Every structure is written in C-alpha cells, then in structure tokens.
Amino acid sequence: MVLDTATAQRQVLDAADALFYERGVQAVGMDAIRAASGVSLKRLYQLFPSKDTLIEAYLDRRDALWKSMLAEHVDAATDPRARILAVFDFLSDWFQQRDYRGCAFINSFGELGTVSPRVADLASQHKEGFRQALTELSKAAGAADPDRLADHLILLSEGAITRSAISGTADPAARAREAATMILDASLKS
Amino acid sequence: MVLDTATAQRQVLDAADALFYERGVQAVGMDAIRAASGVSLKRLYQLFPSKDTLIEAYLDRRDALWKSMLAEHVDAATDPRARILAVFDFLSDWFQQRDYRGCAFINSFGELGTVSPRVADLASQHKEGFRQALTELSKAAGAADPDRLADHLILLSEGAITRSAISGTADPAARAREAATMILDASLKS
DNA sequence: AGGATCGGAGAACGTTCGTTCTCCGAGGTG
DNA sequence: CACCTCGGAGAACGAACGTTCTCCGATCCT
C-alpha cells in the first residue's frame, strides 16, 4: 500500500497524537508510532527526521486544534460576558472526552521542560496565546483592567485543566465557571 | 565510608528528590541517583528494591514536606480570612525557589498517570489532602458552602502552580491572591 | 587470629530505544 | 525487456536503562 506524502504525514500525526497524549512522549517509542500509523520506519524518518521533530509537530497541531475548538465555542456567543463564560463550557466539553488526560503542553513541559528548551518554548507560547485570547475577551467586555481579569480567568482555567485530569471528572469546569462569574461580577461593574 | 541505614536512606531520598524533580522521573537513571547520593548501587537496591519504590518514597516525602510548609504559613496567621490568604503567600514563597519546577505530583501524573496506577493514586490523594485543608479553612472562616469555596480556591492555586512553572515567574501567586480576595468577598458575606 | 558477614566498586545482563542499514519487490521510463 | 528509483519489512547498531552479580577489602564476633 503506497501513500502520498500528505496522507502519510496525517496518519503519523494521528498516531503520534493519540500515543503521545495518552502515555506521555518519553514512554512512546518510534516503533509504536510506526505500528499505529501503518507507515514504515523509513518513511516515518523521512517525514520527521527525528523524534524531537515529531514531538514538535505533535504540539504544533495540538495548539492549532485547541485554539480552533476554543474559538468555535466562544464565537457561538455574542454577549461579551457570555463569550467569556463560553470558555468554561469549552473546557467542560473537553474534559468529558473519554481520553482526556490534561493539557498536552503541561504534561510535555513536566516531562521535558528542563531538558528541551524547544518544548518549554512551545508550552510557554501556547499558554501565552490563551492569555491573549482571554485578554481580548476581557477588553470586549469592558473590563477596567483586561490584563488582570485575563490573568484571573486563566488561573481558573488552568486549575480546572489539571484538577480534571487528576480527579478524572469533568466537574472542575463547572466549579471554575462559578468562580469566574464571581470574578466577572466584581470586575465588570456595569 | 560506611553509613547507617537512616542516613543512607536520607541521602538517597535527597538525591532522588533533586533529580526527579528537576528532570522528571523517567529521565533520571538509578545510576545518576547513585552518583548524586554517594550510596552504592547495591545498598540503593536494598533500601529501595525497585525504581518504582523509590518514586513512591519520593512522592510520599514531597507530600509530607509540602503539607508541613503549608501548615507553617497558615498557622502564622490567626484571623480566619488571613489564614486562607496565607495559602497564596506560601505559594509565592514556593514559586520563588530557584529550582521551582511546578508540582511534582502534576508532573509525575503527566509522565506516568496512564501507566502507573500507584502514581495516579498518590497524585489524587495529594490533591485531595490539599482540598480538605482548604475546606477546613473555609469552614473556620464561616463560609456558607465551605466545599464550594475550597473548590474555587484550589482552582486558583493549581492554576498558579502550573502557570508559574511554565512562565518561570512567581507572579501568578499574587494574581491568584487577588482573585481569591474577590471570591472571599463574594463568599463570606460578613 | 580466623572465619563470617557486610558493603563498595563496577562489570555484566537483558531489554528497550532512537536511528540507520540491507535486502528485495513494485512500478515507471528508455 | 532492461534499468532505475522508491518504499516496505525488518535486521542491525550503539547507547542507555533497570537490575543483578562478582570480586574484594573492611569490620565484627568469639
């Protein structure tokens, strides 16, 4: 069975995503990705010349996918305050996925943050992107200090992400949403 | 140089703690722990019959140490509301440590949560202990719903823990403290 | 003092991993 | 048909790992 470059790459990334996310990057060997993707080892290495390259591609794709899912939820609402709360509905949906295992960037950072500056950078950029999205939403809602409000909201979000992973329940999303409404009430005097 | 069991154990745990925490559990070999502890491999294995045992001991000690440091900060305050806010001062102190790398339990869970139920359990228990401490503090402060308040506070704490690790600054502790005061103002109508 | 016990240093073993290499068949081109 | 290129299957390689073993000197008991 011969595959064109684009589909081979997609199959490898699909396999890498599933395995890396479920078991962590270090616990997954290139041979497991070969087996799961159905792509030969030779081809795998000409698509991604090293495991590090593949890890980077895995994180890049996660980042793009995550951002688009977030935007989808947020854009379903029009009221500025509802758009902020939609973030927590997005989290709730995410946490309910059967294979939810926390944030890939937090997990990868924990595994490789000291040893791989590249992974540390990607994690930092991913979180910075989230922070900027929250800042925009806060501005649109007329917050007096949008940066500060964004900081408060991101703390609730990140807390929910890790708590949901460790407890194995989606509940933290609802708790974070409650806390967010309190913070919004105090920050948006309108 | 011959060491009694107690000091050998302590030296091994000291080395394991430093290395596991800095580089992650999987990235540290038993030989690195031998070298850093100055204890022979033979002795190391009679103190801790496997790497898994050592990882467990590492997490156990982290849990105990963490709890005692938290209690120390909390007990320095007497006013119930100040005792809650002291949690965030503790986090701030923790984040400013030169080698701060996030929560060992979150990191280990990300690395081994799927593959090691023991580690998943320890992480879950550690976080549950924190939650109970916050519930007690919330009760003492006269919260109408102490469980819920504890949930909100823990989200801020966990969020600060991971954000501080990834951003490399201690700032999130101050942001979490601000958000906590808002939540307290809304939850403790007194 | 002599024998037994213990621990230190580090070699050794079996496995796994990242990466490369070899061999071979399939398909396109003259 | 002859030739060349490409990719697949998987062996091979060198390093690292967790764990065990060997050898040997020190210490303790009687």
XYZ file of C-alpha atoms (C1' of nucleotides) in Angstrom:
440
model
C 0.000 0.000 0.000
C 1.528 3.233 -1.124
C 0.538 6.577 0.349
C 1.075 10.094 -0.839
C 3.094 12.335 1.428
C 0.131 14.277 2.779
C -1.865 11.256 3.976
C 1.209 9.522 5.354
C 2.006 12.633 7.352
C -1.527 12.827 8.634
C -1.566 9.188 9.675
C 1.729 9.578 11.514
C 0.489 12.683 13.286
C -2.783 10.978 14.187
C -0.898 8.054 15.718
C 1.639 10.277 17.437
C -1.100 12.427 18.895
C -3.040 9.502 20.306
C 0.017 7.763 21.753
C 1.962 10.782 22.991
C -1.094 12.240 24.627
C -2.177 9.008 26.272
C 1.162 7.724 27.544
C 3.456 10.725 27.510
C 6.175 11.432 24.970
C 9.021 9.530 26.563
C 7.014 6.368 27.088
C 6.189 6.023 23.390
C 8.802 4.597 21.042
C 9.089 5.407 17.372
C 8.268 1.775 16.633
C 4.913 2.092 18.379
C 4.112 5.064 16.169
C 5.134 3.103 13.125
C 2.842 0.243 14.151
C -0.101 2.522 14.920
C 0.260 4.622 11.790
C 0.923 1.802 9.351
C 3.773 3.819 7.863
C 7.152 2.180 7.508
C 10.002 3.300 9.746
C 11.941 4.504 6.728
C 9.138 6.747 5.573
C 8.476 7.928 9.081
C 12.040 9.159 9.336
C 11.955 10.948 6.021
C 8.762 12.726 7.051
C 10.089 13.551 10.540
C 13.886 13.279 10.714
C 13.914 12.759 14.482
C 11.618 12.100 17.381
C 12.101 15.678 18.532
C 10.776 16.921 15.206
C 7.735 14.707 15.601
C 7.114 15.899 19.136
C 7.262 19.462 17.917
C 4.795 18.722 15.119
C 2.530 16.976 17.626
C 2.489 20.033 19.874
C 2.024 22.424 16.952
C -1.032 20.537 15.772
C -2.466 20.329 19.290
C -2.065 24.063 19.632
C -3.878 24.790 16.383
C -6.663 22.326 17.127
C -7.134 23.601 20.648
C -7.325 27.224 19.528
C -9.878 26.443 16.862
C -12.068 24.470 19.264
C -11.902 27.314 21.738
C -12.798 29.868 19.066
C -15.721 27.732 17.970
C -17.242 27.774 21.438
C -16.548 31.428 22.045
C -17.950 32.536 18.697
C -21.214 30.738 19.377
C -21.982 33.519 21.862
C -22.417 37.209 21.134
C -22.837 38.860 24.517
C -19.332 39.799 25.727
C -19.889 38.289 29.137
C -21.319 35.106 27.656
C -18.304 34.850 25.371
C -16.064 34.757 28.425
C -18.172 32.122 30.133
C -18.165 30.083 26.915
C -14.508 29.397 27.637
C -15.570 27.276 30.585
C -18.202 25.477 28.549
C -15.455 24.622 26.117
C -13.387 23.250 28.984
C -16.339 21.185 30.166
C -16.757 19.630 26.726
C -13.050 18.916 26.536
C -12.900 17.293 29.972
C -15.717 14.946 29.054
C -13.815 13.375 26.219
C -13.178 9.738 27.032
C -9.433 10.032 26.568
C -8.965 13.335 28.376
C -5.577 13.362 30.055
C -4.934 17.015 30.850
C -3.106 19.597 28.786
C -0.520 18.139 26.416
C 1.665 21.193 26.915
C 1.626 20.987 30.696
C 2.356 17.277 30.508
C 5.157 17.664 28.000
C 6.609 20.549 29.938
C 6.674 18.416 33.064
C 8.438 15.662 31.194
C 10.887 17.657 29.113
C 10.831 21.267 30.273
C 14.292 21.178 31.790
C 15.958 19.197 29.057
C 14.272 20.587 25.950
C 14.127 24.365 25.612
C 12.060 23.879 22.461
C 9.276 22.143 24.374
C 9.464 24.741 27.123
C 9.067 27.456 24.479
C 6.127 25.786 22.816
C 4.358 25.376 26.152
C 5.025 28.984 27.040
C 3.742 30.204 23.659
C 0.644 28.042 23.832
C -0.279 29.448 27.210
C 0.547 32.952 26.091
C -1.840 32.532 23.186
C -4.581 31.526 25.575
C -3.817 34.501 27.770
C -4.077 36.878 24.841
C -7.403 35.407 23.792
C -8.716 35.968 27.306
C -7.361 39.495 27.300
C -9.248 40.270 24.092
C -12.452 38.870 25.535
C -11.925 40.907 28.683
C -11.375 44.074 26.701
C -14.518 43.456 24.697
C -16.433 43.023 27.939
C -15.289 46.469 29.045
C -13.069 45.390 31.916
C -11.253 48.203 33.666
C -8.065 46.121 33.724
C -8.378 43.481 30.990
C -4.905 42.050 31.568
C -5.614 41.457 35.203
C -9.020 39.939 34.517
C -7.430 37.666 31.923
C -4.875 36.558 34.499
C -7.594 35.676 36.958
C -9.577 33.776 34.370
C -6.580 31.842 33.140
C -5.764 30.713 36.666
C -9.245 29.240 36.987
C -8.909 27.576 33.591
C -5.512 26.038 34.206
C -6.593 24.911 37.629
C -9.624 23.205 36.148
C -7.489 21.557 33.462
C -5.143 19.901 35.929
C -7.755 19.111 38.536
C -9.984 17.475 35.991
C -7.099 15.350 34.726
C -6.084 14.129 38.169
C -9.561 13.643 39.589
C -10.884 12.077 36.409
C -14.115 14.083 36.485
C -15.338 16.981 34.360
C -16.700 18.719 37.435
C -13.900 21.297 37.808
C -15.150 23.048 34.678
C -18.445 23.852 36.382
C -16.649 24.996 39.553
C -14.349 27.207 37.515
C -17.328 28.680 35.724
C -18.963 29.566 39.041
C -15.802 31.220 40.301
C -15.480 33.054 37.003
C -18.939 34.558 37.375
C -17.960 35.889 40.802
C -14.802 37.424 39.395
C -16.729 38.899 36.500
C -19.306 40.367 38.849
C -16.517 42.055 40.781
C -14.514 43.137 37.718
C -17.270 44.318 35.384
C -19.261 46.849 37.318
C -21.989 47.502 34.799
C 32.870 5.362 54.218
C 30.109 3.413 55.863
C 26.695 4.872 56.568
C 23.942 3.744 58.869
C 20.649 2.893 57.246
C 18.893 6.094 58.248
C 21.460 8.486 56.758
C 21.892 6.387 53.631
C 18.155 6.477 53.127
C 18.089 10.204 53.620
C 20.919 10.798 51.177
C 19.222 8.648 48.557
C 15.943 10.462 49.044
C 17.688 13.831 48.894
C 19.343 12.913 45.616
C 16.185 11.347 44.195
C 14.168 14.387 45.126
C 16.555 16.818 43.481
C 16.965 14.786 40.299
C 13.412 13.513 39.859
C 12.003 16.952 40.476
C 14.403 18.736 38.163
C 14.437 16.351 35.214
C 11.350 14.200 35.649
C 11.268 10.614 36.862
C 11.791 8.832 33.582
C 14.773 10.932 32.560
C 16.739 10.034 35.692
C 18.523 6.701 35.855
C 19.251 4.773 39.012
C 22.942 5.281 38.334
C 22.527 9.063 38.431
C 20.924 8.710 41.857
C 23.764 6.502 42.999
C 26.304 9.071 41.838
C 24.465 12.002 43.453
C 23.807 10.223 46.738
C 27.200 8.617 47.151
C 25.489 5.363 48.048
C 26.482 2.212 46.215
C 24.084 0.609 43.784
C 23.893 -2.482 45.950
C 22.868 -0.538 49.002
C 20.489 1.579 46.995
C 18.641 -1.540 45.893
C 18.407 -2.963 49.360
C 16.967 0.280 50.639
C 14.572 0.613 47.691
C 14.055 -2.685 45.878
C 12.977 -1.032 42.643
C 12.792 2.334 40.950
C 9.030 2.324 41.440
C 9.522 2.010 45.186
C 11.886 4.948 45.130
C 9.489 7.053 43.097
C 6.781 6.303 45.612
C 9.033 7.262 48.513
C 9.972 10.447 46.676
C 6.331 11.403 46.280
C 5.489 10.458 49.850
C 8.205 12.705 51.181
C 7.210 15.563 48.893
C 3.660 15.276 50.143
C 4.684 15.411 53.792
C 7.094 18.283 53.246
C 4.603 20.254 51.224
C 1.867 19.847 53.794
C 4.140 20.929 56.621
C 5.312 24.013 54.738
C 1.734 24.932 54.003
C 0.718 24.459 57.629
C 3.625 26.612 58.730
C 2.428 29.541 56.640
C -1.210 29.109 57.532
C -0.539 28.818 61.244
C 1.375 32.084 61.253
C -1.983 33.829 60.884
C -4.909 33.763 63.279
C -7.670 35.630 61.539
C -9.653 33.025 59.549
C -9.629 35.095 56.405
C -5.908 35.798 56.733
C -5.302 32.077 57.163
C -6.879 31.453 53.775
C -4.856 34.173 52.110
C -1.711 32.773 53.736
C -2.061 29.836 51.343
C -1.182 32.181 48.496
C 1.744 33.649 50.390
C 3.008 30.121 50.787
C 2.664 29.598 47.043
C 4.556 32.814 46.391
C 7.439 31.677 48.580
C 7.457 28.307 46.891
C 7.468 29.760 43.361
C 10.456 31.928 44.180
C 12.673 28.988 44.940
C 15.456 28.889 42.363
C 14.718 25.330 41.346
C 10.939 25.653 41.229
C 9.594 23.370 38.511
C 5.894 23.055 39.278
C 4.104 20.422 41.318
C 5.897 17.086 41.482
C 2.559 15.293 41.554
C 1.190 17.017 38.480
C 4.451 16.379 36.652
C 4.632 12.732 37.673
C 0.990 12.244 36.829
C 1.602 13.645 33.369
C 4.515 11.297 32.900
C 3.152 8.117 34.433
C -0.535 8.622 35.157
C -1.706 6.216 32.486
C 0.885 3.547 33.073
C 1.223 3.619 36.854
C -1.990 3.494 38.892
C 0.111 3.944 42.005
C 1.383 7.323 40.866
C -2.107 8.323 39.759
C -3.378 7.426 43.226
C -0.660 9.343 45.016
C -1.345 12.433 42.921
C -5.049 12.148 43.575
C -4.507 11.721 47.314
C -2.089 14.621 47.482
C -4.562 16.939 45.817
C -7.389 15.610 47.945
C -5.357 16.438 51.051
C -4.939 19.982 49.832
C -8.650 20.217 49.118
C -9.515 19.083 52.629
C -7.157 21.606 54.166
C -8.857 24.352 52.179
C -12.263 23.059 53.216
C -11.263 23.266 56.879
C -10.025 26.814 56.428
C -13.238 27.728 54.637
C -15.364 26.261 57.409
C -13.386 28.166 60.023
C -13.983 31.360 58.048
C -17.710 30.743 58.239
C -18.341 30.100 54.567
C -21.913 29.203 53.721
C -20.658 26.428 51.412
C -17.111 25.530 52.506
C -16.724 22.715 49.964
C -17.565 25.001 47.120
C -15.307 27.769 48.375
C -12.496 25.242 48.745
C -13.055 24.142 45.163
C -12.782 27.703 43.941
C -9.640 28.351 45.956
C -7.957 25.174 44.817
C -8.571 26.066 41.190
C -6.747 29.345 41.702
C -3.911 27.557 43.497
C -3.434 24.833 40.913
C -3.643 27.384 38.152
C -0.948 29.456 39.805
C 1.235 26.386 40.291
C 1.278 25.440 36.620
C 1.381 28.972 35.280
C 4.310 29.841 37.477
C 6.184 26.735 36.325
C 5.673 27.427 32.637
C 6.163 31.176 32.729
C 9.123 30.989 35.088
C 7.881 33.846 37.264
C 6.400 33.911 40.756
C 3.838 36.460 39.649
C 0.862 34.088 39.386
C 0.821 33.736 43.178
C -0.005 37.426 43.552
C -2.650 37.218 40.812
C -4.210 34.207 42.482
C -4.251 36.014 45.779
C -6.094 38.946 44.233
C -8.666 36.663 42.675
C -9.019 34.832 45.987
C -9.868 38.059 47.805
C -12.630 38.707 45.283
C -14.016 35.206 45.767
C -13.778 35.569 49.535
C -15.588 38.898 49.402
C -18.397 37.246 47.484
C -18.457 34.048 49.572
C -18.058 35.417 53.098
C -20.780 37.982 53.493
C -19.854 39.274 56.918
C 43.717 -14.557 64.914
C 40.175 -16.740 61.765
C 36.002 -17.022 59.824
C 31.720 -14.998 58.664
C 29.148 -11.036 57.227
C 28.558 -6.853 55.048
C 29.125 -3.108 51.825
C 31.745 -0.745 47.902
C 33.119 -0.529 43.053
C 31.769 -1.530 38.983
C 31.252 -5.231 35.385
C 27.624 -7.814 33.356
C 22.978 -8.999 31.569
C 18.868 -8.484 29.181
C 15.862 -5.205 27.346
C 14.363 -1.063 25.058
C 15.092 2.842 22.364
C 16.423 6.117 18.516
C 18.301 5.737 14.299
C 20.379 3.601 10.202
C 21.186 -0.083 7.000
C 20.278 -4.113 3.999
C 17.650 -6.597 1.065
C 14.024 -7.005 -2.040
C 9.988 -6.360 -4.863
C 6.890 -2.965 -7.453
C 6.245 0.455 -10.843
C 7.576 3.863 -14.050
C 10.775 5.111 -18.224
C 14.013 4.334 -22.282
C 12.929 -6.072 -21.838
C 16.489 -3.654 -19.105
C 17.098 -0.090 -15.876
C 16.416 2.883 -12.224
C 14.110 4.705 -8.349
C 11.303 4.261 -4.465
C 9.296 2.362 -0.451
C 8.300 -1.705 2.697
C 9.828 -5.128 6.162
C 12.665 -5.710 9.454
C 17.528 -6.650 10.913
C 21.287 -4.176 12.898
C 23.750 -0.908 15.812
C 25.160 1.760 19.646
C 23.607 3.814 23.684
C 21.033 3.867 27.924
C 18.402 1.762 31.297
C 16.858 -1.297 35.457
C 18.625 -4.855 37.863
C 21.854 -8.483 39.347
C 26.340 -10.461 40.015
C 31.335 -10.841 41.003
C 35.162 -9.703 43.389
C 37.399 -7.883 47.235
C 38.524 -5.374 51.365
C 36.854 -3.979 55.902
C 34.623 -4.949 60.231
C 32.812 -7.689 63.866
C 32.277 -11.872 66.878
C 34.410 -15.472 69.687
